[in-house]
CSV table of C-alpha atoms and ligand atoms in Angstrom, one decimal:
chain,number,residue,atom,x,y,z
G,1,MET,CA,-30.2,-10.5,-9.8
G,2,ASN,CA,-27.4,-11.9,-11.9
G,3,LYS,CA,-25.2,-8.2,-11.6
G,4,SER,CA,-21.8,-8.4,-11.0
G,5,ILE,CA,-20.9,-7.2,-7.5
G,6,VAL,CA,-18.0,-4.7,-7.5
G,7,LEU,CA,-16.7,-3.6,-3.9
G,8,THR,CA,-13.9,-1.3,-2.9
G,9,GLY,CA,-13.1,0.8,0.1
G,10,ILE,CA,-11.1,3.9,0.6
G,11,THR,CA,-9.3,4.1,4.0
G,12,THR,CA,-10.1,7.2,5.5
G,13,THR,CA,-6.7,9.0,6.4
G,14,GLY,CA,-6.2,11.4,3.8
G,15,THR,CA,-7.4,13.9,1.2
G,16,PRO,CA,-8.0,12.4,-2.2
G,17,HIS,CA,-5.4,13.6,-4.9
G,18,LEU,CA,-5.1,13.3,-8.7
G,19,GLY,CA,-3.7,9.9,-8.5
G,20,ASN,CA,-6.7,8.5,-6.5
G,21,TYR,CA,-9.1,10.4,-9.0
G,22,ALA,CA,-7.5,8.7,-12.0
G,23,GLY,CA,-6.8,5.7,-11.0
G,24,ALA,CA,-9.2,4.7,-8.6
G,25,ILE,CA,-12.4,7.0,-8.2
G,26,ARG,CA,-13.1,8.2,-11.8
G,27,PRO,CA,-13.5,4.6,-12.9
G,28,ALA,CA,-15.6,3.5,-10.0
G,29,ILE,CA,-17.8,6.8,-10.5
G,30,GLN,CA,-18.0,5.4,-14.2
G,31,ALA,CA,-19.1,1.8,-13.1
G,32,SER,CA,-21.6,3.5,-11.0
G,33,LYS,CA,-23.7,4.1,-13.8
G,34,ASP,CA,-23.4,1.0,-15.4
G,35,GLY,CA,-26.4,-1.1,-15.2
G,36,HIS,CA,-24.6,-4.3,-15.2
G,37,VAL,CA,-23.0,-4.0,-12.0
G,38,TRP,CA,-23.7,-3.6,-8.5
G,39,PRO,CA,-21.2,-1.6,-7.0
G,40,PHE,CA,-20.7,-1.2,-2.9
G,41,TYR,CA,-18.0,1.9,-2.2
G,42,PHE,CA,-17.4,2.4,1.5
G,43,LEU,CA,-15.2,4.8,3.4
G,44,ALA,CA,-12.6,2.2,5.5
G,45,ASP,CA,-12.8,4.2,8.7
G,46,TYR,CA,-11.7,1.2,11.0
G,47,HIS,CA,-8.9,0.5,8.5
G,48,ALA,CA,-7.9,4.3,9.4
G,49,LEU,CA,-7.6,3.1,13.0
G,50,ILE,CA,-4.9,0.6,11.9
G,51,LYS,CA,-2.5,3.5,10.3
G,52,CYS,CA,-3.6,6.9,12.2
G,53,ASN,CA,-4.1,7.7,16.2
G,54,GLU,CA,-5.3,11.4,14.8
G,55,PRO,CA,-9.2,11.4,15.7
G,56,ALA,CA,-9.6,14.7,13.9
G,57,ARG,CA,-7.6,13.8,10.9
G,58,VAL,CA,-9.9,10.3,10.5
G,59,LYS,CA,-12.8,12.5,10.7
G,60,GLN,CA,-12.1,15.4,8.3
G,61,SER,CA,-10.7,12.7,5.9
G,62,SER,CA,-14.0,10.5,5.7
G,63,LEU,CA,-15.9,14.0,5.2
G,64,GLU,CA,-13.3,14.7,2.3
G,65,ILE,CA,-13.5,11.5,0.8
G,66,ALA,CA,-17.4,11.3,1.2
G,67,ALA,CA,-18.0,14.9,-0.3
G,68,THR,CA,-15.5,13.8,-3.1
G,69,TRP,CA,-17.5,10.6,-4.5
G,70,LEU,CA,-20.5,12.5,-4.2
G,71,ALA,CA,-19.3,16.0,-6.1
G,72,LEU,CA,-18.2,13.7,-8.7
G,73,GLY,CA,-21.4,12.4,-9.4
G,74,LEU,CA,-21.7,8.8,-7.9
G,75,ASP,CA,-25.1,7.4,-8.7
G,76,THR,CA,-26.3,6.6,-5.3
G,77,SER,CA,-29.4,4.9,-6.9
G,78,ASN,CA,-27.6,2.4,-8.3
G,79,ALA,CA,-24.5,2.2,-6.0
G,80,VAL,CA,-24.4,1.2,-2.2
G,81,PHE,CA,-22.5,4.0,-0.7
G,82,TYR,CA,-21.7,3.5,3.2
G,83,ARG,CA,-19.4,4.0,5.9
G,84,GLN,CA,-18.0,0.8,7.4
G,85,SER,CA,-18.4,1.3,10.9
G,86,ASP,CA,-22.0,2.2,10.6
G,87,VAL,CA,-22.5,-1.4,9.7
G,88,PRO,CA,-21.7,-3.5,12.6
G,89,GLU,CA,-21.8,-7.2,10.8
G,90,ILE,CA,-18.3,-6.5,9.3
G,91,LEU,CA,-16.7,-6.6,12.6
G,92,GLU,CA,-19.2,-9.6,13.5
G,93,LEU,CA,-17.9,-11.3,10.6
G,94,THR,CA,-14.0,-10.2,11.3
G,95,TRP,CA,-14.2,-12.3,14.4
G,96,MET,CA,-15.7,-15.5,12.7
G,97,LEU,CA,-13.3,-15.1,10.2
G,98,THR,CA,-10.7,-14.7,12.7
G,99,CYS,CA,-11.4,-18.0,14.2
G,100,VAL,CA,-11.0,-19.8,10.8
G,101,THR,CA,-7.6,-17.9,10.0
G,102,ALA,CA,-4.1,-19.4,9.9
G,103,LYS,CA,-1.9,-17.5,11.7
G,104,GLY,CA,0.9,-18.5,9.2
G,105,LEU,CA,-0.9,-16.8,6.5
G,106,MET,CA,-1.1,-13.1,7.9
G,107,ASN,CA,2.9,-14.0,9.0
G,108,ARG,CA,3.1,-13.7,5.2
G,109,ALA,CA,1.5,-10.7,4.7
G,110,HIS,CA,3.2,-7.7,2.7
G,111,ALA,CA,2.2,-4.8,5.2
G,112,TYR,CA,2.9,-6.6,8.3
G,113,LYS,CA,6.5,-8.4,6.7
G,114,ALA,CA,7.5,-5.2,5.7
G,115,ALA,CA,7.1,-4.0,9.0
G,116,VAL,CA,9.2,-6.8,10.5
G,117,ALA,CA,11.8,-5.8,8.2
G,118,GLU,CA,12.0,-2.4,9.2
G,119,ASN,CA,12.4,-3.2,12.7
G,120,GLU,CA,15.5,-5.8,11.7
G,121,GLU,CA,17.1,-3.1,10.2
G,122,ALA,CA,16.7,-1.1,12.8
G,123,ASP,CA,18.1,-2.7,15.7
G,124,GLY,CA,16.7,-6.1,15.3
G,125,SER,CA,15.8,-6.5,19.2
G,126,ASP,CA,12.3,-6.9,18.9
G,127,PRO,CA,11.0,-7.7,15.4
G,128,ASP,CA,7.6,-6.5,16.2
G,129,LYS,CA,8.3,-3.5,17.7
G,130,GLY,CA,5.0,-1.3,17.5
G,131,ILE,CA,3.3,-3.6,15.2
G,132,THR,CA,-0.2,-3.5,16.5
G,133,MET,CA,-2.7,-6.4,16.2
G,134,GLY,CA,-4.7,-4.4,14.1
G,135,LEU,CA,-1.9,-4.3,11.5
G,136,PHE,CA,-1.5,-7.9,12.0
G,137,SER,CA,-4.9,-9.1,11.4
G,138,TYR,CA,-5.6,-6.0,8.8
G,139,PRO,CA,-6.1,-8.8,5.9
G,140,VAL,CA,-9.2,-10.2,8.0
G,141,LEU,CA,-10.7,-7.5,8.3
G,142,MET,CA,-10.6,-6.7,4.6
G,143,ALA,CA,-11.7,-10.1,4.1
G,144,ALA,CA,-14.8,-9.3,6.1
G,145,ASP,CA,-15.5,-5.8,3.9
G,146,ILE,CA,-15.8,-8.3,1.0
G,147,LEU,CA,-17.2,-11.6,2.0
G,148,LEU,CA,-20.1,-9.8,4.0
G,149,PHE,CA,-21.2,-9.0,0.5
G,150,ASN,CA,-20.2,-12.0,-1.5
G,151,ALA,CA,-18.3,-9.5,-3.6
G,152,ASN,CA,-17.4,-10.8,-7.3
G,153,LYS,CA,-14.9,-8.2,-8.0
G,154,VAL,CA,-12.9,-5.9,-6.2
G,155,PRO,CA,-10.9,-3.4,-7.9
G,156,VAL,CA,-7.4,-2.7,-6.1
G,157,GLY,CA,-4.1,-1.4,-6.8
G,158,LYS,CA,-1.2,-3.9,-7.1
G,159,ASP,CA,-0.2,-3.4,-3.6
G,160,GLN,CA,-3.8,-4.9,-2.3
G,161,ILE,CA,-3.7,-8.0,-4.7
G,162,GLN,CA,-2.4,-10.3,-1.9
G,163,HIS,CA,-5.0,-9.2,0.4
G,164,ILE,CA,-8.0,-10.1,-2.4
G,165,GLU,CA,-6.2,-13.5,-2.3
G,166,MET,CA,-6.1,-13.8,1.3
G,167,ALA,CA,-9.7,-13.1,1.2
G,168,ARG,CA,-10.2,-16.4,-0.9
G,169,ASP,CA,-8.2,-18.3,1.3
G,170,ILE,CA,-10.1,-17.4,4.3
G,171,ALA,CA,-13.3,-17.8,2.5
G,172,SER,CA,-12.5,-21.1,1.3
G,173,ARG,CA,-11.7,-22.3,4.7
G,174,PHE,CA,-14.6,-21.1,5.9
G,175,ASN,CA,-16.9,-22.4,3.4
G,176,HIS,CA,-14.9,-25.9,3.9
G,177,ILE,CA,-16.0,-26.0,7.5
G,178,TYR,CA,-19.2,-24.5,7.7
G,179,GLY,CA,-20.8,-25.0,4.2
G,180,GLU,CA,-21.0,-22.9,1.0
G,181,HIS,CA,-21.6,-19.5,2.2
G,182,PHE,CA,-19.1,-17.2,0.7
G,183,VAL,CA,-18.5,-16.5,-2.9
G,184,LEU,CA,-14.6,-16.4,-3.8
G,185,PRO,CA,-13.9,-12.6,-4.8
G,186,GLU,CA,-11.6,-11.9,-7.8
G,187,ALA,CA,-9.1,-8.5,-7.9
G,188,VAL,CA,-9.6,-6.6,-10.7
G,189,LEU,CA,-6.4,-4.6,-12.1
G,190,ASP,CA,-7.5,-2.1,-14.4
G,191,ASP,CA,-4.0,-1.8,-16.2
G,192,ALA,CA,-5.7,0.9,-18.3
G,193,ALA,CA,-6.1,3.3,-15.5
G,194,ALA,CA,-3.7,5.5,-14.9
G,195,THR,CA,-0.8,5.7,-12.2
G,196,LEU,CA,0.1,9.2,-11.8
G,197,LEU,CA,3.7,10.5,-10.8
G,198,GLY,CA,3.7,13.1,-7.9
G,199,LEU,CA,5.7,16.7,-7.8
G,200,ASP,CA,9.1,14.9,-7.2
G,201,GLY,CA,8.6,12.3,-10.4
G,202,ARG,CA,8.1,9.4,-7.9
G,203,LYS,CA,4.6,7.7,-7.8
G,204,MET,CA,1.8,10.2,-6.4
G,205,SER,CA,1.3,9.0,-3.4
G,206,LYS,CA,0.5,10.4,0.2
G,207,SER,CA,3.5,8.4,1.8
G,208,TYR,CA,5.7,10.3,-0.5
G,209,ASN,CA,4.4,13.5,0.6
G,210,ASN,CA,4.1,14.7,-3.2
G,211,THR,CA,0.5,14.7,-4.3
G,212,ILE,CA,-1.5,17.3,-5.8
G,213,PRO,CA,-4.8,17.7,-3.7
G,214,LEU,CA,-7.8,17.0,-6.1
G,215,PHE,CA,-10.0,19.8,-4.9
G,216,GLU,CA,-7.5,22.6,-4.1
G,217,PRO,CA,-8.4,25.9,-5.2
G,218,GLU,CA,-7.6,27.0,-8.8
G,219,LYS,CA,-4.8,29.3,-7.5
G,220,THR,CA,-3.2,26.6,-5.6
G,221,LEU,CA,-3.9,23.9,-8.4
G,222,ARG,CA,-2.1,26.1,-10.7
G,223,LYS,CA,0.5,26.8,-8.2
G,224,LEU,CA,1.5,22.8,-7.1
G,225,ILE,CA,1.7,21.9,-11.2
G,226,ASN,CA,4.2,24.7,-11.5
G,227,LYS,CA,6.4,22.9,-8.8
G,228,ILE,CA,6.1,19.4,-10.8
G,229,LYS,CA,9.9,18.9,-11.1
G,230,THR,CA,11.1,18.5,-14.8
G,231,ASN,CA,14.5,18.4,-16.6
G,232,SER,CA,16.6,21.4,-17.5
G,233,LEU,CA,16.1,21.3,-21.3
G,234,GLU,CA,15.4,24.6,-22.6
G,235,PRO,CA,12.1,25.7,-25.0
G,236,GLY,CA,12.9,24.7,-28.6
G,237,GLU,CA,15.0,21.3,-27.1
G,238,PRO,CA,13.1,18.1,-28.1
G,239,LYS,CA,11.9,16.5,-25.2
G,240,ASP,CA,10.9,12.8,-24.0
G,241,THR,CA,7.2,11.9,-23.3
G,242,GLU,CA,8.4,8.6,-21.9
G,243,GLY,CA,8.5,8.7,-17.9
G,244,CYS,CA,7.7,12.7,-17.8
G,245,THR,CA,5.8,13.5,-15.2
G,246,LEU,CA,3.8,16.2,-16.8
G,247,PHE,CA,3.2,14.3,-20.2
G,248,GLY,CA,1.7,11.3,-17.5
G,249,ILE,CA,-0.7,13.3,-16.1
G,250,TYR,CA,-1.9,15.1,-19.2
G,251,GLN,CA,-2.5,11.6,-20.6
G,252,ALA,CA,-4.8,10.8,-17.8
G,253,PHE,CA,-7.1,14.1,-18.8
G,254,ALA,CA,-6.9,14.4,-22.4
G,255,HIS,CA,-8.5,12.5,-25.1
G,256,HIS,CA,-6.1,10.5,-27.5
G,257,HIS,CA,-5.8,13.0,-30.2
G,258,ASP,CA,-5.0,15.9,-27.7
G,259,VAL,CA,-2.2,13.9,-26.3
G,260,GLU,CA,-1.0,13.1,-29.8
G,261,ALA,CA,-0.9,16.6,-30.7
G,262,ILE,CA,1.1,17.3,-27.3
G,263,ARG,CA,3.4,14.2,-28.2
G,264,GLN,CA,4.4,16.4,-31.6
G,265,ARG,CA,5.0,19.5,-29.5
G,266,TYR,CA,7.5,17.6,-27.5
G,267,ALA,CA,9.2,16.7,-30.1
G,268,GLN,CA,9.4,20.1,-31.4
G,269,GLY,CA,10.6,21.4,-28.3
G,270,ILE,CA,7.6,22.8,-26.3
G,271,GLY,CA,8.6,24.6,-23.1
G,272,TRP,CA,8.1,23.1,-19.4
G,273,GLY,CA,6.4,26.4,-18.8
G,274,GLU,CA,4.1,26.3,-21.8
G,275,MET,CA,3.5,22.7,-21.0
G,276,LYS,CA,2.5,23.4,-17.3
G,277,GLN,CA,0.2,26.1,-18.4
G,278,ILE,CA,-1.6,23.7,-20.9
G,279,LEU,CA,-2.0,20.8,-17.9
G,280,PHE,CA,-2.9,23.1,-15.8
G,281,GLU,CA,-6.5,24.0,-18.1
G,282,LYS,CA,-6.7,20.5,-18.9
G,283,ILE,CA,-6.9,19.4,-15.4
G,284,ASN,CA,-9.2,22.5,-14.2
G,285,GLU,CA,-11.6,21.9,-17.4
G,286,GLU,CA,-12.3,18.5,-16.2
G,287,ILE,CA,-12.4,19.2,-12.1
G,288,ALA,CA,-14.2,22.7,-11.7
G,289,PRO,CA,-17.7,21.9,-11.9
G,290,ALA,CA,-17.2,19.1,-9.5
G,291,ARG,CA,-14.8,21.4,-7.3
G,292,GLU,CA,-18.0,23.7,-6.9
G,293,ARG,CA,-19.9,20.9,-5.7
G,294,TYR,CA,-17.3,19.7,-3.1
G,295,GLU,CA,-17.2,23.1,-1.7
G,296,ALA,CA,-20.5,23.5,-1.2
G,297,LEU,CA,-20.9,19.6,-0.1
G,298,LEU,CA,-18.7,20.7,2.6
G,299,GLN,CA,-20.7,23.1,3.9
G,300,ALA,CA,-23.6,20.6,4.0
G,301,PRO,CA,-22.3,17.7,6.4
G,302,ASP,CA,-26.2,16.9,6.9
G,303,HIS,CA,-26.7,15.9,3.7
G,304,ILE,CA,-23.6,13.9,3.6
G,305,GLU,CA,-24.8,12.0,6.5
G,306,GLN,CA,-28.1,11.5,5.1
G,307,GLN,CA,-26.6,10.1,2.2
G,308,LEU,CA,-24.3,7.6,4.2
G,309,GLN,CA,-27.4,6.6,6.3
G,310,GLU,CA,-29.1,5.7,3.4
G,311,GLY,CA,-26.2,3.6,1.9
G,312,ALA,CA,-25.8,1.8,5.1
G,313,GLU,CA,-29.6,1.0,5.5
G,314,LYS,CA,-29.1,-0.5,2.2
G,315,ALA,CA,-25.9,-2.6,3.1
G,316,ARG,CA,-27.5,-3.7,6.3
G,317,ALA,CA,-30.4,-5.0,4.5
G,318,ILE,CA,-28.1,-7.4,3.0
G,319,SER,CA,-25.7,-7.8,5.8
G,320,ARG,CA,-28.4,-8.6,8.7
G,321,PRO,CA,-30.2,-11.3,7.7
G,322,PHE,CA,-26.6,-12.8,6.3
G,323,ILE,CA,-24.9,-12.6,9.4
G,324,LYS,CA,-28.1,-14.2,11.1
G,325,ARG,CA,-27.3,-17.3,8.7
G,326,LEU,CA,-23.9,-17.1,9.4
G,327,ARG,CA,-24.0,-17.3,12.9
G,328,SER,CA,-26.3,-20.2,12.9
G,329,ALA,CA,-24.0,-21.8,10.5
G,330,VAL,CA,-21.4,-21.5,13.3
G,331,GLY,CA,-23.5,-22.8,16.1
G,332,ILE,CA,-24.7,-19.1,17.6
G,333,SER,CA,-28.4,-18.7,17.8
G,334,ALA,CA,-31.2,-18.8,20.0
G,335,MET,CA,-32.2,-21.7,21.8
G,336,ALA,CA,-34.4,-23.7,19.7
G,337,THR,CA,-37.9,-23.2,21.0
G,338,GLY,CA,-40.8,-26.1,21.4
G,339,ARG,CA,-40.3,-29.6,22.4
S,1,LIG,N1,-6.9,-1.6,2.4
S,1,LIG,C1,-7.3,-1.0,1.2
S,1,LIG,C2,-6.5,0.0,0.5
S,1,LIG,O1,-5.7,0.7,1.8
S,1,LIG,C3,-8.5,-0.5,1.2
S,1,LIG,C4,-9.8,-1.2,1.6
S,1,LIG,C5,-10.4,-1.5,2.7
S,1,LIG,C6,-10.2,-2.1,0.5
S,1,LIG,N2,-11.4,-2.8,2.6
S,1,LIG,C7,-11.2,-3.1,1.6
S,1,LIG,C8,-10.4,-2.5,-0.9
S,1,LIG,C9,-12.3,-4.0,0.4
S,1,LIG,C10,-11.3,-3.2,-1.5
S,1,LIG,C11,-11.7,-4.2,-0.7
S,1,LIG,O2,-6.4,0.4,-0.6
């Protein structure tokens, strides 16, 4: 088989929002229907533990994220859709990789460095204050996610590129010591994919608390769109599309000719109230059918579980024999029988 393996994971700590949808989920669902790729999409629940100590939240988020992918029409006949924790070979591989990973490489990870910098700014007495081994070695877990399936391409946001580079480093090191077992993965940054701004005009992100959750009921969606911050220009005054949160979101949901028509309306001074109404309708039109399926799926967790179990089985059909081969490569295997 010469299909290119595309793999990506979503950490189960939050509720998917419009930014996740336009930037990552929608293109991934599209790709799941493309016969040239073999997609592996998973719920990164072990990653969730790195930043979240609330069991109920991790559980709820896993349910919501799984329901979201299924409601949006993920093609599970082509895609392998699973929960990380259902594939124990990932953790076995994590240890094998941990043992060839230079500590110095991990010292350079952005997430770890940012946490240290924050401590140093605070009072500096302990630069590692509150930093767990989970956070420190998180890039190794991520490398295991990717390398276990020998993924060729990993679609990620900019903040994750370093982790893909680290996965390549770790894979090369392992290959050098134990033989060519791993493919070196490549990060795929989709420049065309939208980065949406949030309610306050900063990047839409759960860390800024400025998101519009994807499947809010229609009424709440309208309310949230009305809350998006705008400037104080009056109807009739020409407005800038550049850097405008409303326009940016509209662009992620509308066809080119509609976007151009709205650009005209900005020049002519469309009022913010009207623009918000137009935006609401555009988003709702795209989302509404999936929202109904989402609501139904949340009421049918058994069905979701069934899908995940089938996905895990497909994943393990690959990971079980591969981990056996890797164990043997590092010298962990049954005693030789016979003479
Ligand atoms: N760390 C990624 C994020 O926070 C999620 C993730 C975990 C991931 N494992 C992965 C992404 C493997 C791609 C491949 O966005």
